[in-house]
CSV table of C-alpha atoms in Angstrom, one decimal:
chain,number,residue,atom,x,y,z
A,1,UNK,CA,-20.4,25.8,-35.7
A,2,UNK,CA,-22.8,23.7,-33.1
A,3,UNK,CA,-19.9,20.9,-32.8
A,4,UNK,CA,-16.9,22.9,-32.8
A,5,UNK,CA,-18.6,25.2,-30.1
A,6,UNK,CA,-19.1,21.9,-28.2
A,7,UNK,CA,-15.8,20.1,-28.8
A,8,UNK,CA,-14.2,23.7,-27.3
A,9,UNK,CA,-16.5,23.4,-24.4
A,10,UNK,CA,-15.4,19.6,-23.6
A,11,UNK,CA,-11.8,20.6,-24.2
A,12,UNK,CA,-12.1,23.5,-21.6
A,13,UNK,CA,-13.6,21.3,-18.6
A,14,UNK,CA,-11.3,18.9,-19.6
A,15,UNK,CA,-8.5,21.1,-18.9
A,16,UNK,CA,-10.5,22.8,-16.0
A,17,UNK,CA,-10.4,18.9,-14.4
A,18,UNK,CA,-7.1,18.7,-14.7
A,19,UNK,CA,-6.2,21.7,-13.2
A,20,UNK,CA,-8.4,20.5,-10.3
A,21,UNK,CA,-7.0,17.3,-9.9
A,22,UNK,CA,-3.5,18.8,-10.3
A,23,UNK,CA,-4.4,21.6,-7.6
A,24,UNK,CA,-5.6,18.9,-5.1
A,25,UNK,CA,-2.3,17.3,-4.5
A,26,UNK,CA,-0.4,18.5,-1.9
A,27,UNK,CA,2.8,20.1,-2.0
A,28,UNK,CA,3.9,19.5,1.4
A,29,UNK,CA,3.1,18.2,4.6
A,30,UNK,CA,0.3,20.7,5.5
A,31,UNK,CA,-1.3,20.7,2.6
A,32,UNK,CA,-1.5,16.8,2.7
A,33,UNK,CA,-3.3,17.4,6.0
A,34,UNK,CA,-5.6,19.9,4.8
A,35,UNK,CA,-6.4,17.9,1.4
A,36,UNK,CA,-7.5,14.8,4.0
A,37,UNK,CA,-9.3,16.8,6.4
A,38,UNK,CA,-11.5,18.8,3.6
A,39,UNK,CA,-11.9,15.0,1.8
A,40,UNK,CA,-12.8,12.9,4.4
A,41,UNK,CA,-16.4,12.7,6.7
A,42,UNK,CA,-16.4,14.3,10.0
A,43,UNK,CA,-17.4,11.2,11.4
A,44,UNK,CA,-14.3,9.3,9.8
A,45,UNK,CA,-12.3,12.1,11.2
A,46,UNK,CA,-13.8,11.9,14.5
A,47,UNK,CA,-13.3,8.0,15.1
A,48,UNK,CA,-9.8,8.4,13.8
A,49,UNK,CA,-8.8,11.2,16.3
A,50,UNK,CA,-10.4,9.4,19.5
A,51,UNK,CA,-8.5,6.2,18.3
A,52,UNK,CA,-4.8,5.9,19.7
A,53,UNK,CA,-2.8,7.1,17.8
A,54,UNK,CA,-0.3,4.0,17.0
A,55,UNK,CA,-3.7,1.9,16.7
A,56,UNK,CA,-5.1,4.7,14.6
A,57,UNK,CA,-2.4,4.8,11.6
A,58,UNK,CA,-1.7,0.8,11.8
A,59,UNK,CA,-5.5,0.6,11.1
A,60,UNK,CA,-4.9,3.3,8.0
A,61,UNK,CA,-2.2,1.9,6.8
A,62,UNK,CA,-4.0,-0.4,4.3
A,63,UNK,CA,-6.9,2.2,3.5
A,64,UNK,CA,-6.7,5.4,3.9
A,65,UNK,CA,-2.6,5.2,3.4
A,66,UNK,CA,-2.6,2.4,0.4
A,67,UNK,CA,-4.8,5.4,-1.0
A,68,UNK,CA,-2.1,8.1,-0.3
A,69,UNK,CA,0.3,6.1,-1.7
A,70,UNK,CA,-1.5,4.8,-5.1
A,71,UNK,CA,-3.0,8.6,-5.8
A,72,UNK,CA,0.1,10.6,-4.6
A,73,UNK,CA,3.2,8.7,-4.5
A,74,UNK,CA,3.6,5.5,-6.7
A,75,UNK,CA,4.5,5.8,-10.1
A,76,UNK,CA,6.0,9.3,-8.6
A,77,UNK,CA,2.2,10.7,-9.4
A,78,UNK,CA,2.9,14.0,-7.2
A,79,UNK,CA,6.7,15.1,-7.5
A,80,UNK,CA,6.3,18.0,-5.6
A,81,UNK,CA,5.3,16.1,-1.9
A,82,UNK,CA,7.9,13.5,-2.9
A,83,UNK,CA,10.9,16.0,-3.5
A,84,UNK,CA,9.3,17.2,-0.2
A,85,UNK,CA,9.7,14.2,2.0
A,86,UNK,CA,12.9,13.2,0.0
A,87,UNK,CA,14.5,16.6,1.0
A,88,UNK,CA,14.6,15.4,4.9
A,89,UNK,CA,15.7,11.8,3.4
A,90,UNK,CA,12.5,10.1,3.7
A,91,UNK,CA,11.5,8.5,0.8
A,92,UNK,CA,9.8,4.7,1.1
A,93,UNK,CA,6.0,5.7,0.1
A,94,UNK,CA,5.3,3.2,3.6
A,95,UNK,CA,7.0,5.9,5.4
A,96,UNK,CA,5.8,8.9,4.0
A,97,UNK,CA,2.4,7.8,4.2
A,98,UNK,CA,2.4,7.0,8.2
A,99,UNK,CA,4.0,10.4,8.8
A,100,UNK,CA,1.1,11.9,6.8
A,101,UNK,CA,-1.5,9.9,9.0
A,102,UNK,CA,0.4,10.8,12.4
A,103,UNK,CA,0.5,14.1,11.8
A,104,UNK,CA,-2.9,14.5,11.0
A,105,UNK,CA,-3.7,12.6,14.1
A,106,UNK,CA,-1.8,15.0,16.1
A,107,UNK,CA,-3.0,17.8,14.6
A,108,UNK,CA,-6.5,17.0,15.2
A,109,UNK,CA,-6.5,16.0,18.7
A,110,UNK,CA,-4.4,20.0,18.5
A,111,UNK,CA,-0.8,18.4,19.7
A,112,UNK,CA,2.9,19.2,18.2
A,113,UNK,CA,3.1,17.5,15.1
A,114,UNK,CA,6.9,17.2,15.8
A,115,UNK,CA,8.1,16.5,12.2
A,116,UNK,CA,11.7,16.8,12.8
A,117,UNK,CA,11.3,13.4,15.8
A,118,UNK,CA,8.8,11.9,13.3
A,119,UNK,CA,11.9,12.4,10.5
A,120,UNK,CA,14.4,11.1,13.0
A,121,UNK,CA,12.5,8.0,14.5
A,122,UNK,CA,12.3,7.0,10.5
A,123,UNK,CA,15.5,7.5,9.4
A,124,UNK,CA,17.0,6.0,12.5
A,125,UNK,CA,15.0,3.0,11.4
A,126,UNK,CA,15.8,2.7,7.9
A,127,UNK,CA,18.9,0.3,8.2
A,128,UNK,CA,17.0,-2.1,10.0
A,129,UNK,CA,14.4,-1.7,7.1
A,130,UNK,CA,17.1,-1.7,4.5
A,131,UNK,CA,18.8,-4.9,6.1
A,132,UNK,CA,15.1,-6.9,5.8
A,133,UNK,CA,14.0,-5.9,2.4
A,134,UNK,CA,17.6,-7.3,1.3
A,135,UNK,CA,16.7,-10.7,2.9
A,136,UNK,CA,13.0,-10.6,1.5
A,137,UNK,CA,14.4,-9.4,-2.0
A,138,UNK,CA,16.9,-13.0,-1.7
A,139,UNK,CA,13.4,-14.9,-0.4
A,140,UNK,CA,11.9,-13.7,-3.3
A,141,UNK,CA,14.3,-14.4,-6.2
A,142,UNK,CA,15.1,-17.6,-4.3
A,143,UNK,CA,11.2,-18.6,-5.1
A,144,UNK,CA,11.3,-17.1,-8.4
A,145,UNK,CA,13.7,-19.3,-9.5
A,146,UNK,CA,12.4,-22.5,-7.7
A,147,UNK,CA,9.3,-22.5,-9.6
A,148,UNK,CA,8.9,-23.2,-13.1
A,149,UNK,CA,5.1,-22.2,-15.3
A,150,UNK,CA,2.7,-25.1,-14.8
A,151,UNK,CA,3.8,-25.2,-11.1
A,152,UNK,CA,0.7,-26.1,-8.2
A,153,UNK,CA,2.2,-23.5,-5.7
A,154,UNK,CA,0.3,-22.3,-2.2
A,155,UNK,CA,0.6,-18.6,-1.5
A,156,UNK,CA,-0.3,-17.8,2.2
A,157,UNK,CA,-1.2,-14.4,3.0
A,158,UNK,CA,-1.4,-12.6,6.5
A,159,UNK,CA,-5.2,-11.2,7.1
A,160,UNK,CA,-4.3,-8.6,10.1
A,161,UNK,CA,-6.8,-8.3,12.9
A,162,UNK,CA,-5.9,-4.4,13.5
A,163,UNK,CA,-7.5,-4.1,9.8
A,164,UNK,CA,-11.3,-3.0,9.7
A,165,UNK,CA,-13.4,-6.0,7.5
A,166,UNK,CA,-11.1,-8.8,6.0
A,167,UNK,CA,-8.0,-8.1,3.9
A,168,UNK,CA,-4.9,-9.9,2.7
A,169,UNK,CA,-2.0,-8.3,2.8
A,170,UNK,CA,2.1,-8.9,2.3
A,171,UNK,CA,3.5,-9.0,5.7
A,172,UNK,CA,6.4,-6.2,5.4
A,173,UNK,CA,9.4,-5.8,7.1
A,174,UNK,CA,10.5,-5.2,10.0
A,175,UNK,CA,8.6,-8.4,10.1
A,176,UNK,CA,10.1,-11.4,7.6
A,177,UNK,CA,7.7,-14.3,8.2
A,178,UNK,CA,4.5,-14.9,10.5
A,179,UNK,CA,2.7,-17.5,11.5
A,180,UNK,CA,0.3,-18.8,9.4
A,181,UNK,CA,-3.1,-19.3,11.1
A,182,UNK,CA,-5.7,-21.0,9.1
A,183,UNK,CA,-9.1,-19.2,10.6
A,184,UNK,CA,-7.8,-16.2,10.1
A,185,UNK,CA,-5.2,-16.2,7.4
A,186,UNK,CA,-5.6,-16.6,3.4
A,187,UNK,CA,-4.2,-19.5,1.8
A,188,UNK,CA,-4.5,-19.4,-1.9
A,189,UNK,CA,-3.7,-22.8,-4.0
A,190,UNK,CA,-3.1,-22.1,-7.7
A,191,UNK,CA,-1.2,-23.2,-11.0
A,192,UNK,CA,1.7,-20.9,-12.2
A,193,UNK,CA,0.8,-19.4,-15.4
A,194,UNK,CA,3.3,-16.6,-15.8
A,195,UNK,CA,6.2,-15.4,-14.2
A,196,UNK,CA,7.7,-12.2,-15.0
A,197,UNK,CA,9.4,-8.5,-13.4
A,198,UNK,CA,8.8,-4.9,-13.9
A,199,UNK,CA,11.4,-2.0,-14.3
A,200,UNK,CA,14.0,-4.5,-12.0
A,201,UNK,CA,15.6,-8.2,-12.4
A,202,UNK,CA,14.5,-8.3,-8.5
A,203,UNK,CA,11.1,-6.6,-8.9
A,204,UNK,CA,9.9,-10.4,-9.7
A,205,UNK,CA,6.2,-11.7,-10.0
A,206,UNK,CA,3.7,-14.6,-10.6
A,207,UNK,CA,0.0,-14.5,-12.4
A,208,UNK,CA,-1.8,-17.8,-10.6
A,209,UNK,CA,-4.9,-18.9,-12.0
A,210,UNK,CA,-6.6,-19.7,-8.5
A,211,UNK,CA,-8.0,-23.0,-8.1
A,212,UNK,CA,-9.0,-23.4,-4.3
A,213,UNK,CA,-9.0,-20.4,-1.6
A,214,UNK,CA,-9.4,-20.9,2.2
A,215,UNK,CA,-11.8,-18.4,2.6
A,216,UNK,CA,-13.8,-16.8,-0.2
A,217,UNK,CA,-14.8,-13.8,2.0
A,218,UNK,CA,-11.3,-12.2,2.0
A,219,UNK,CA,-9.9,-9.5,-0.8
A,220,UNK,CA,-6.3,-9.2,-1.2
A,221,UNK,CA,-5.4,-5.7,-1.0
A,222,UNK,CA,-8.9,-4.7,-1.1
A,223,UNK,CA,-9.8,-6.6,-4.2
A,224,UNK,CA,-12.2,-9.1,-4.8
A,225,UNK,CA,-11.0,-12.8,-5.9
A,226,UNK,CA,-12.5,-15.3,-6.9
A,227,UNK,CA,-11.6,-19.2,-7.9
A,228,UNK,CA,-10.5,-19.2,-11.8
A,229,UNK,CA,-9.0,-15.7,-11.9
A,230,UNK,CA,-5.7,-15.2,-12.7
A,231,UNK,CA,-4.0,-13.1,-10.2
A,232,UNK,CA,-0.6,-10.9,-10.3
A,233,UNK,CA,0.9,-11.6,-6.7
A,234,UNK,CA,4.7,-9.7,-6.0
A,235,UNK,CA,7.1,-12.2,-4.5
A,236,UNK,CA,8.0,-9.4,-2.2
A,237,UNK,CA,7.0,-10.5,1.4
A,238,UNK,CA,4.9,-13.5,0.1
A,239,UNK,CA,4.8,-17.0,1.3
A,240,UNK,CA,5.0,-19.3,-1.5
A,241,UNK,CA,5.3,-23.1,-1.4
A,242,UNK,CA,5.0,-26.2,-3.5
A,243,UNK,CA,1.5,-27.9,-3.3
């Protein structure tokens, strides 16, 4: 009786979690802005508002946004705020997180949030986008194809200087290259192990098994690497070259 009494207790918080975690994703826009002012320190708050606001949701973008669009949008893990965004024609997660970020900004320094401009400026820009990720998408099955398993390859990574602490990231469009700077910038030198895509002939990848990195104080994306690991890099918006 003891362990059934227990088992139906664990299944009920169970469920009461999920219920939780299903409640605390936003439906829409305002809810999205509540969610992140409840969930986030009044002093995080505070910097963000007296920061301008461009400044403000560049420096996000690869925090605070990669965590909007991990927990609510990739792997379409909240359909209602997507169906939201998508209904206006909005629909790159990139996108829908900066709006997200701006409007907050806006509505905590008490300003319009103006989502119908915000919608507009986006869309306007989405050929340019559009035209760029079709020349990256060529780049990167132009690479995918050049390299063979057993390969020394370099990958070079942009570390931005907008970004609080170190971080690799891909460059994205509108930009389609950079220049590579070696004090600042990650270079990682690596043999080929695997190469592979998910869901998409285009959607290509490599796994290097690191062997030599620039600097050893830099994460890409936020995580840790080390010489000797094996690491998934996506050919969209690398720089990859023969060693």
């Amino acid at each position: 009786m003891k362990a059934n009494f227990f088992l139906l207790m664990a299944i009920c918080v169970m469920i009461a979690c999920n219920a939780q975690q299903e409640h605390a994703r936003p439906k829409n826009l305002n809810e999205a802005i509540s969610y992140l002012k409840v969930n986030n320190s009044k002093a995080e708050l505070d910097d963000f508002k007296k920061t301008d606001e461009t400044e403000a949701v560049l420096r996000l973008h690869f925090t605070k946004g990669m965590w909007i669009r991990n927990k609510w949008l990739w792997g379409n893990r909240n359909p209602p705020l997507i169906l939201y965004f998508k209904s206006m024609g909005i629909s790159r997660p990139d996108d829908i997180s900066s709006i997200i970020l701006t409007s907050l900004h806006r509505d905590l320094n008490g300003k319009k949030i103006d989502l119908e401009s915000q919608v507009k400026e986006y869309l306007d820009y989405t050929k340019t986008i559009s035209d760029c990720e079709t020349r990256l998408s060529e780049r990167a099955l132009s690479a995918f194809e050049k390299f063979k398993v057993g390969d020394t390859i370099s990958v070079y990574m942009p570390v931005p200087d907008y970004i609080e602490g170190r971080n690799a990231v891909y460059y994205m469009c509108p930009k389609e290259d950079w220049d590579f700077n070696p004090k600042q910038d990650l270079k990682i030198k690596g043999i080929l192990v695997k190469k592979y895509n998910i869901n998409s002939v285009k959607n290509v990848f490599f796994k290097i098994k690191i062997t030599s990195l620039n600097r050893t104080d830099t994460p890409i994306l936020m995580e840790k690497v080390n010489v000797g690991d094996k690491h998934d890099f996506s050919l969209q918006g690398l720089r990859v070259e023969a060693h």
